[in-house]
PDB file of C-alpha atoms in Angstrom:
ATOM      1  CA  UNK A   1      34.545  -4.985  -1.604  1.00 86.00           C
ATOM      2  CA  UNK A   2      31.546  -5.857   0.210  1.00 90.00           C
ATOM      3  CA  UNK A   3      30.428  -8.283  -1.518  1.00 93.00           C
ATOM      4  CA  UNK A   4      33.774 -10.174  -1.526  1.00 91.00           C
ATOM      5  CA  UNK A   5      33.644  -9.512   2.305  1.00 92.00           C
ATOM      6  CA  UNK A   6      30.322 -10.823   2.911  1.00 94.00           C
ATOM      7  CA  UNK A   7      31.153 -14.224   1.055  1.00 93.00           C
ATOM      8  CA  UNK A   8      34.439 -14.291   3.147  1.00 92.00           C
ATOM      9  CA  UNK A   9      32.446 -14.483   6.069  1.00 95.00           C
ATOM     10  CA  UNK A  10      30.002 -17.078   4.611  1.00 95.00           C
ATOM     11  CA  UNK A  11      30.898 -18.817   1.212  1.00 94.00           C
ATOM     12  CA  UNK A  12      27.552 -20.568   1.306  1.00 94.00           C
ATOM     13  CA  UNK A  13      25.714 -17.767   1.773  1.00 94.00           C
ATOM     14  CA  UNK A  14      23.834 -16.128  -1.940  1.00 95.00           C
ATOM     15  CA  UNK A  15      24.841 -12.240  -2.211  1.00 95.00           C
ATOM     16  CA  UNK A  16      21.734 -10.492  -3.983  1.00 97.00           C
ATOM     17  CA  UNK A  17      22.445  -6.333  -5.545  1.00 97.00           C
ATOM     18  CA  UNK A  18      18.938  -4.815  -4.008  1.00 96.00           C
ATOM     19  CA  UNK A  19      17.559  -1.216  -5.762  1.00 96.00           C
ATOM     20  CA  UNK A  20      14.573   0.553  -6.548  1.00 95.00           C
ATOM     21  CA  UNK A  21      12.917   1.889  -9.827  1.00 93.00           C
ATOM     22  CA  UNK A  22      13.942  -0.985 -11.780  1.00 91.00           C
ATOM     23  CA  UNK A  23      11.164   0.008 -14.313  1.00 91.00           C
ATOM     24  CA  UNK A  24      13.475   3.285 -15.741  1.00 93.00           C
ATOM     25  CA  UNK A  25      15.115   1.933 -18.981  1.00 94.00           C
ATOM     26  CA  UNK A  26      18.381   3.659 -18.322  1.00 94.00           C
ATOM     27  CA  UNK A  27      18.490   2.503 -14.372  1.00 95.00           C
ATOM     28  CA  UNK A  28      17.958  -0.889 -15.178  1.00 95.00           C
ATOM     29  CA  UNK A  29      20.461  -0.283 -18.047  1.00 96.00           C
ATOM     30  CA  UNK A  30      23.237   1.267 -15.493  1.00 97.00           C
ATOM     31  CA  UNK A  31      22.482  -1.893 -12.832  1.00 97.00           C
ATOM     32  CA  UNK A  32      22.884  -4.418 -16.008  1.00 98.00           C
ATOM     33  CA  UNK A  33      26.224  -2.855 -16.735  1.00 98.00           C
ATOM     34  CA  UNK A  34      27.449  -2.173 -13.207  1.00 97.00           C
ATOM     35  CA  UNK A  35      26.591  -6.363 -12.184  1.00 98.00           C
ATOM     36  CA  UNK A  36      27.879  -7.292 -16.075  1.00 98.00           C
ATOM     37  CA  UNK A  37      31.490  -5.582 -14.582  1.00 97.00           C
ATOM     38  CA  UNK A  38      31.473  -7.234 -11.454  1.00 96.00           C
ATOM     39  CA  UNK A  39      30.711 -10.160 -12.370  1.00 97.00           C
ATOM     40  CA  UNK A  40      33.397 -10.274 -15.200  1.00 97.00           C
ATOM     41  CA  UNK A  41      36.040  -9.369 -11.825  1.00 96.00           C
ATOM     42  CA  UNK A  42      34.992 -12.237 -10.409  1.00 95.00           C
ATOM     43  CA  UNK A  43      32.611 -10.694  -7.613  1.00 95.00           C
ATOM     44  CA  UNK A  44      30.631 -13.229  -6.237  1.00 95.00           C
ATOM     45  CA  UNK A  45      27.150 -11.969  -6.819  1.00 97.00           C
ATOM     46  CA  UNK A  46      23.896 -14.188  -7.055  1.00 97.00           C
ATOM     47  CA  UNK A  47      21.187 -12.450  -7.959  1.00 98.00           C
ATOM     48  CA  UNK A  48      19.703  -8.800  -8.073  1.00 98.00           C
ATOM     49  CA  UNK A  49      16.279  -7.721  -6.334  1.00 98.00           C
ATOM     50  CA  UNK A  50      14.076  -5.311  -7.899  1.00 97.00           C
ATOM     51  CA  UNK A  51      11.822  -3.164  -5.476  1.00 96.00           C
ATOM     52  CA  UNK A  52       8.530  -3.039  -6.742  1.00 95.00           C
ATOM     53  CA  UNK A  53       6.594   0.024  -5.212  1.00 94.00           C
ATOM     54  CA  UNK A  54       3.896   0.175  -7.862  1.00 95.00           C
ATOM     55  CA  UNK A  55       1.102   2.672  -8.099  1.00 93.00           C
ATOM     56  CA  UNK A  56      -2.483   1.409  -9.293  1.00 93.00           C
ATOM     57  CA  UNK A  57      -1.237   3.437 -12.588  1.00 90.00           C
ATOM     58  CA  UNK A  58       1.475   5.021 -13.880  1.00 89.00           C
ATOM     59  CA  UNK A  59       2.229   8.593 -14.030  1.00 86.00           C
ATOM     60  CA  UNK A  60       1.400  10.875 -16.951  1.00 86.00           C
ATOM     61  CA  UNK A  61       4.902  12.471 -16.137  1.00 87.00           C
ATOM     62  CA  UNK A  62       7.500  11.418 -17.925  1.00 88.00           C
ATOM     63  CA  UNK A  63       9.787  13.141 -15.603  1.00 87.00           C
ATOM     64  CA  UNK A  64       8.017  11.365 -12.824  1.00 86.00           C
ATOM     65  CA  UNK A  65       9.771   7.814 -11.732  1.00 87.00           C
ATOM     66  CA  UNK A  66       6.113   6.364 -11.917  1.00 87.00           C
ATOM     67  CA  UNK A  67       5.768   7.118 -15.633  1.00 86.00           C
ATOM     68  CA  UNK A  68       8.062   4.227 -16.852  1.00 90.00           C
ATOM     69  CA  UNK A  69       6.091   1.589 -14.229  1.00 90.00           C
ATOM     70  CA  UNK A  70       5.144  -1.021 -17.158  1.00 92.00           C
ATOM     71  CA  UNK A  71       5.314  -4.562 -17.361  1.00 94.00           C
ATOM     72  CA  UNK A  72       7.176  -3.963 -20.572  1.00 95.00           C
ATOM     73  CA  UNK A  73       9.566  -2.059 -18.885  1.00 94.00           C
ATOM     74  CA  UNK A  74      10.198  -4.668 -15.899  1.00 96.00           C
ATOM     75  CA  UNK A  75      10.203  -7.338 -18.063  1.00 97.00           C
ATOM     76  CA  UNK A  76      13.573  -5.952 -19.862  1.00 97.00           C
ATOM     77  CA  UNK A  77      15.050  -5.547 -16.799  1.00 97.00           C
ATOM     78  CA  UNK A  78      14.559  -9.152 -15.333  1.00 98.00           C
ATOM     79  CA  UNK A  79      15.714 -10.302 -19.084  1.00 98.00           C
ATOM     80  CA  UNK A  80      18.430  -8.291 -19.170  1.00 97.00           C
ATOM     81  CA  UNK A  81      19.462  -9.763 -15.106  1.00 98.00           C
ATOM     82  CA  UNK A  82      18.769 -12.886 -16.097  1.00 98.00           C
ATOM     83  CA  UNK A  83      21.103 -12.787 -19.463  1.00 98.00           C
ATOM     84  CA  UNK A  84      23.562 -12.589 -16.203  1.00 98.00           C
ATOM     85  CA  UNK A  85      22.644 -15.626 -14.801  1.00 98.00           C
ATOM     86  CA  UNK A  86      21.313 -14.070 -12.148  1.00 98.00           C
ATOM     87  CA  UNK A  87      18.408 -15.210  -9.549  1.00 98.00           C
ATOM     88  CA  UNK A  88      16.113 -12.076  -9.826  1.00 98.00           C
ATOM     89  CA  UNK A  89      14.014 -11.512  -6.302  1.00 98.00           C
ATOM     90  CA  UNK A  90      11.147  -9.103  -6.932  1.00 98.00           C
ATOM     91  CA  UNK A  91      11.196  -7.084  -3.584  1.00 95.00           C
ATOM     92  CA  UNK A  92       8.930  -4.682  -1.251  1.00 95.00           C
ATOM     93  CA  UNK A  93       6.071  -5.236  -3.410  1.00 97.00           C
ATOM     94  CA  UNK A  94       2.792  -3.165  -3.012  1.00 97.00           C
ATOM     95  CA  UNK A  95       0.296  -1.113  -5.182  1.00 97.00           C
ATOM     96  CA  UNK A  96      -0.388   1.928  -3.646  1.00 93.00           C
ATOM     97  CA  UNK A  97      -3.607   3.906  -5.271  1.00 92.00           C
ATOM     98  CA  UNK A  98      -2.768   6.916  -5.578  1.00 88.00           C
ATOM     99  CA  UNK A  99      -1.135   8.161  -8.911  1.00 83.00           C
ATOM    100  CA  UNK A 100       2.419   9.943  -8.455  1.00 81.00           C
ATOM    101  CA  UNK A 101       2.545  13.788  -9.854  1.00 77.00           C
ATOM    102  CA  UNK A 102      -1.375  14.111  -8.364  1.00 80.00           C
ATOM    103  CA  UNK A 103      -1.410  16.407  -5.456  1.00 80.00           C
ATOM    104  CA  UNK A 104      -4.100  15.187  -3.593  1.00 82.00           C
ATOM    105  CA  UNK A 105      -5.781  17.506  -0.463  1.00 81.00           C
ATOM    106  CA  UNK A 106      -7.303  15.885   2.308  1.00 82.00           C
ATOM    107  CA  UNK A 107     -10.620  15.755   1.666  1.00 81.00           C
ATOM    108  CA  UNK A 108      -9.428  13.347  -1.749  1.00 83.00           C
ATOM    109  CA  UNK A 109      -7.924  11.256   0.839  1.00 83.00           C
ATOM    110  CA  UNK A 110      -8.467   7.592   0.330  1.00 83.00           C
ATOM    111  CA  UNK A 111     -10.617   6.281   3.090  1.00 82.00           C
ATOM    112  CA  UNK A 112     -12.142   2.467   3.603  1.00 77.00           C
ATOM    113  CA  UNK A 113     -15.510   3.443   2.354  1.00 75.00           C
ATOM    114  CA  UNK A 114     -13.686   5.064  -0.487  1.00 82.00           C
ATOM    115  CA  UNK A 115     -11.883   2.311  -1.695  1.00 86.00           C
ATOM    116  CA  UNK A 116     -14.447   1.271  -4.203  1.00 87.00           C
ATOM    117  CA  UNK A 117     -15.195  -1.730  -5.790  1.00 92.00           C
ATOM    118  CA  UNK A 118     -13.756   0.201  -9.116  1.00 92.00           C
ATOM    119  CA  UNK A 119     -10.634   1.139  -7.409  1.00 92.00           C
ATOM    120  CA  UNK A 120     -10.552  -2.721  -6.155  1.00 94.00           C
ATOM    121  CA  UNK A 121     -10.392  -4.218  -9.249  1.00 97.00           C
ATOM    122  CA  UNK A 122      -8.575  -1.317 -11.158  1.00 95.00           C
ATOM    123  CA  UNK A 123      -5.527  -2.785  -8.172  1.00 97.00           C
ATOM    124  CA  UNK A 124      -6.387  -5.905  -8.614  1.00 98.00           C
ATOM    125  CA  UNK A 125      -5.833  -5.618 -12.072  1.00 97.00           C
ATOM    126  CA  UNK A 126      -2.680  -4.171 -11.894  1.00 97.00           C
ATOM    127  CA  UNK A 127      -1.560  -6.939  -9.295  1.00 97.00           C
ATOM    128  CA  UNK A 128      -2.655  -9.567 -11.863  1.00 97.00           C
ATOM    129  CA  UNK A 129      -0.536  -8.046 -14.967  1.00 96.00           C
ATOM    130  CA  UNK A 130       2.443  -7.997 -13.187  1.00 96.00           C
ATOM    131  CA  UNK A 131       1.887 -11.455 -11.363  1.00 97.00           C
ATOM    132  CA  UNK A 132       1.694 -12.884 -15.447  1.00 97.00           C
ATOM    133  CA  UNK A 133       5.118 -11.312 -16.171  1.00 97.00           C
ATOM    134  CA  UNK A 134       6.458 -13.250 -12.981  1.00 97.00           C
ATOM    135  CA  UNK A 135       4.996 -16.461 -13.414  1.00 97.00           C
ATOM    136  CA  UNK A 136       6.538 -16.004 -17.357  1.00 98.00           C
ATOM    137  CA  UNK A 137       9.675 -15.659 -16.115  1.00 98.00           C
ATOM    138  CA  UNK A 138       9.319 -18.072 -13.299  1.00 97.00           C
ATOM    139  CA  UNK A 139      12.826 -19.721 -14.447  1.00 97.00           C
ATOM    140  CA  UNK A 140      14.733 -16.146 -13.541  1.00 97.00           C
ATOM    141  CA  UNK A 141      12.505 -15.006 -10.736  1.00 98.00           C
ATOM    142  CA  UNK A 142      13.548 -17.380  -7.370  1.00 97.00           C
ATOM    143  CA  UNK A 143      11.090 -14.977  -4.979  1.00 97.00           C
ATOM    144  CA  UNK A 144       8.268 -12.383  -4.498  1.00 98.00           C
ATOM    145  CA  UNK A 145       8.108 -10.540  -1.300  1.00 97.00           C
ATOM    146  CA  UNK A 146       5.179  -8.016  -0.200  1.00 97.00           C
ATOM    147  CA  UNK A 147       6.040  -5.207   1.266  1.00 96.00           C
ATOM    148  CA  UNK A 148       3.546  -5.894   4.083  1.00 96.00           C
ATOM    149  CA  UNK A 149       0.396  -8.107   4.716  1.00 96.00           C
ATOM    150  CA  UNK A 150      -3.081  -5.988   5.254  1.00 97.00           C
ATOM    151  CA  UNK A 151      -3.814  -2.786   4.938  1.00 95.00           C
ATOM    152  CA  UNK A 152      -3.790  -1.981   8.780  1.00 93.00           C
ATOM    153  CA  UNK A 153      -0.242  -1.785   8.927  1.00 93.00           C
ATOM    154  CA  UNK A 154       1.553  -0.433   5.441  1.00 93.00           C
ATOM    155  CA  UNK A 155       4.410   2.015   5.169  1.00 92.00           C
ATOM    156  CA  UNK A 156       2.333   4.092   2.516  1.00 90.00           C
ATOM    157  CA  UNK A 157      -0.078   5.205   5.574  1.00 88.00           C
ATOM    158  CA  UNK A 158       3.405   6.227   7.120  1.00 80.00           C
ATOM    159  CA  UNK A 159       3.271   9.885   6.021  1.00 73.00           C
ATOM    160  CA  UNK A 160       2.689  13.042   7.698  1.00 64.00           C
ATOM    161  CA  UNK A 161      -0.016  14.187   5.807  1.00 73.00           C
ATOM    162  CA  UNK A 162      -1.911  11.399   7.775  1.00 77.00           C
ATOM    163  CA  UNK A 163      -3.017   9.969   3.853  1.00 82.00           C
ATOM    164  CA  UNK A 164      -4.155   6.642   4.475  1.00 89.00           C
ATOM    165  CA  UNK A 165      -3.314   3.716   1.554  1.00 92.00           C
ATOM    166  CA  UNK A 166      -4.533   0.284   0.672  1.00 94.00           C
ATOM    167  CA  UNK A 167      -1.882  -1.227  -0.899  1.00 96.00           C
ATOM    168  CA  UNK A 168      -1.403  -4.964  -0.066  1.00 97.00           C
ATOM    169  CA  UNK A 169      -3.710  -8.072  -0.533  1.00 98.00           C
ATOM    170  CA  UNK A 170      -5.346  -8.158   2.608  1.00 97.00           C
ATOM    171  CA  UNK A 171      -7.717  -5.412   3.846  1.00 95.00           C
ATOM    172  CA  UNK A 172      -7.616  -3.439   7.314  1.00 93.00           C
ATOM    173  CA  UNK A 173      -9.624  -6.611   8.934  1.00 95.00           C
ATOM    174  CA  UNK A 174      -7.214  -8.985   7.065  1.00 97.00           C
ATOM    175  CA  UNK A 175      -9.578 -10.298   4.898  1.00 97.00           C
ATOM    176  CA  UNK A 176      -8.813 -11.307   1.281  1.00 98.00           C
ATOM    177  CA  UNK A 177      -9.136  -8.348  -1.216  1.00 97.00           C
ATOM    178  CA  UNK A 178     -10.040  -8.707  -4.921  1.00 97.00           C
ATOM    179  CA  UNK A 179      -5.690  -8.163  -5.231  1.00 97.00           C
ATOM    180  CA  UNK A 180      -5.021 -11.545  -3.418  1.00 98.00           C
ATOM    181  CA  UNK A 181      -7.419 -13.129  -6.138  1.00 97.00           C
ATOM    182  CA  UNK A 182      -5.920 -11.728  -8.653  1.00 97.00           C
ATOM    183  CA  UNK A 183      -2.446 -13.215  -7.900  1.00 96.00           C
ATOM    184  CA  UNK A 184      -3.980 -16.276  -6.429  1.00 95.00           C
ATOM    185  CA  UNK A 185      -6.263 -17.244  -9.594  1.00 88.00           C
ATOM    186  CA  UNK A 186      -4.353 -18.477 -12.491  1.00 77.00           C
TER     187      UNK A 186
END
């Protein structure tokens, strides 16, 4: 219903399905199937954005979320989105360093003069595998947003625990890191 309500208020306007972990084979599965329905009611949707909260590498969990974070496994997902005819938007996207199912103590707390050059070009890395799976599907993917600019001012230094994170392409004095290179350089 609100989809039909939202392009009763504005026909012109393109209604996008947004959700995270995009990556799990039976999420993206249950999304494909939910849109396939909706579309086949004749729900006006456009496209479907895919939230891309990535960690440097994936879990070794596989009952951790972060375990299925693959380009393989993203890739299905926009194919299956795009079998739709749907615009896929890649959405809140960051790489945050530190590896989900770790528990890390304060003292193995990321700092700036522990971001090293390794660490900068394991992200970098990881930005750059995932920026060739958009640019191959360039037809299907219509946008990629960051989930922030520099590192000063990300919602991964949000927590409690007072863990700080360097997740985005520009560092804490907004310079370019090894990440915006990565994505820039092709």
């Amino acid at each position: 219903e609100a989809f039909k309500a939202a392009h009763e208020a504005d026909p012109d306007a393109k209604l996008f399905y947004n959700d995270f972990y995009n990556y799990i084979p039976a999420k993206h599965q249950g999304i494909y199937e939910m849109l396939k329905g909706l579309l086949e009611q004749g729900v006006p949707v456009h496209g479907v954005g895919l939230q891309c909260h990535i960690n440097v590498e994936p879990s070794k969990d596989p009952n951790n979320q972060a375990y299925y974070q693959s380009v393989e496994n993203l890739e299905k997902a926009i194919e299956l989105y795009a079998s739709l005819g749907l615009e896929v938007h890649v959405t809140e996207l960051d790489v945050s360093l530190y590896i989900p199912g770790i528990t890390y103590t304060p003292d193995q707390f990321y700092t700036a003069a522990t971001f090293t050059e390794a660490l900068q070009e394991q992200q970098a890395a990881r930005y750059r595998e995932f920026f060739e799976l958009f640019r191959k599907h360039a037809g299907a993917i219509t946008s990629v947003t960051f989930w922030g600019i520099a590192d000063d001012n990300t919602w991964l230094s949000e927590f409690s625990s007072g863990r700080k994170d360097f997740p985005l392409l520009f560092d804490t004095n907004h310079q370019p890191k090894k990440a915006f290179h990565a994505v820039m350089d092709f």
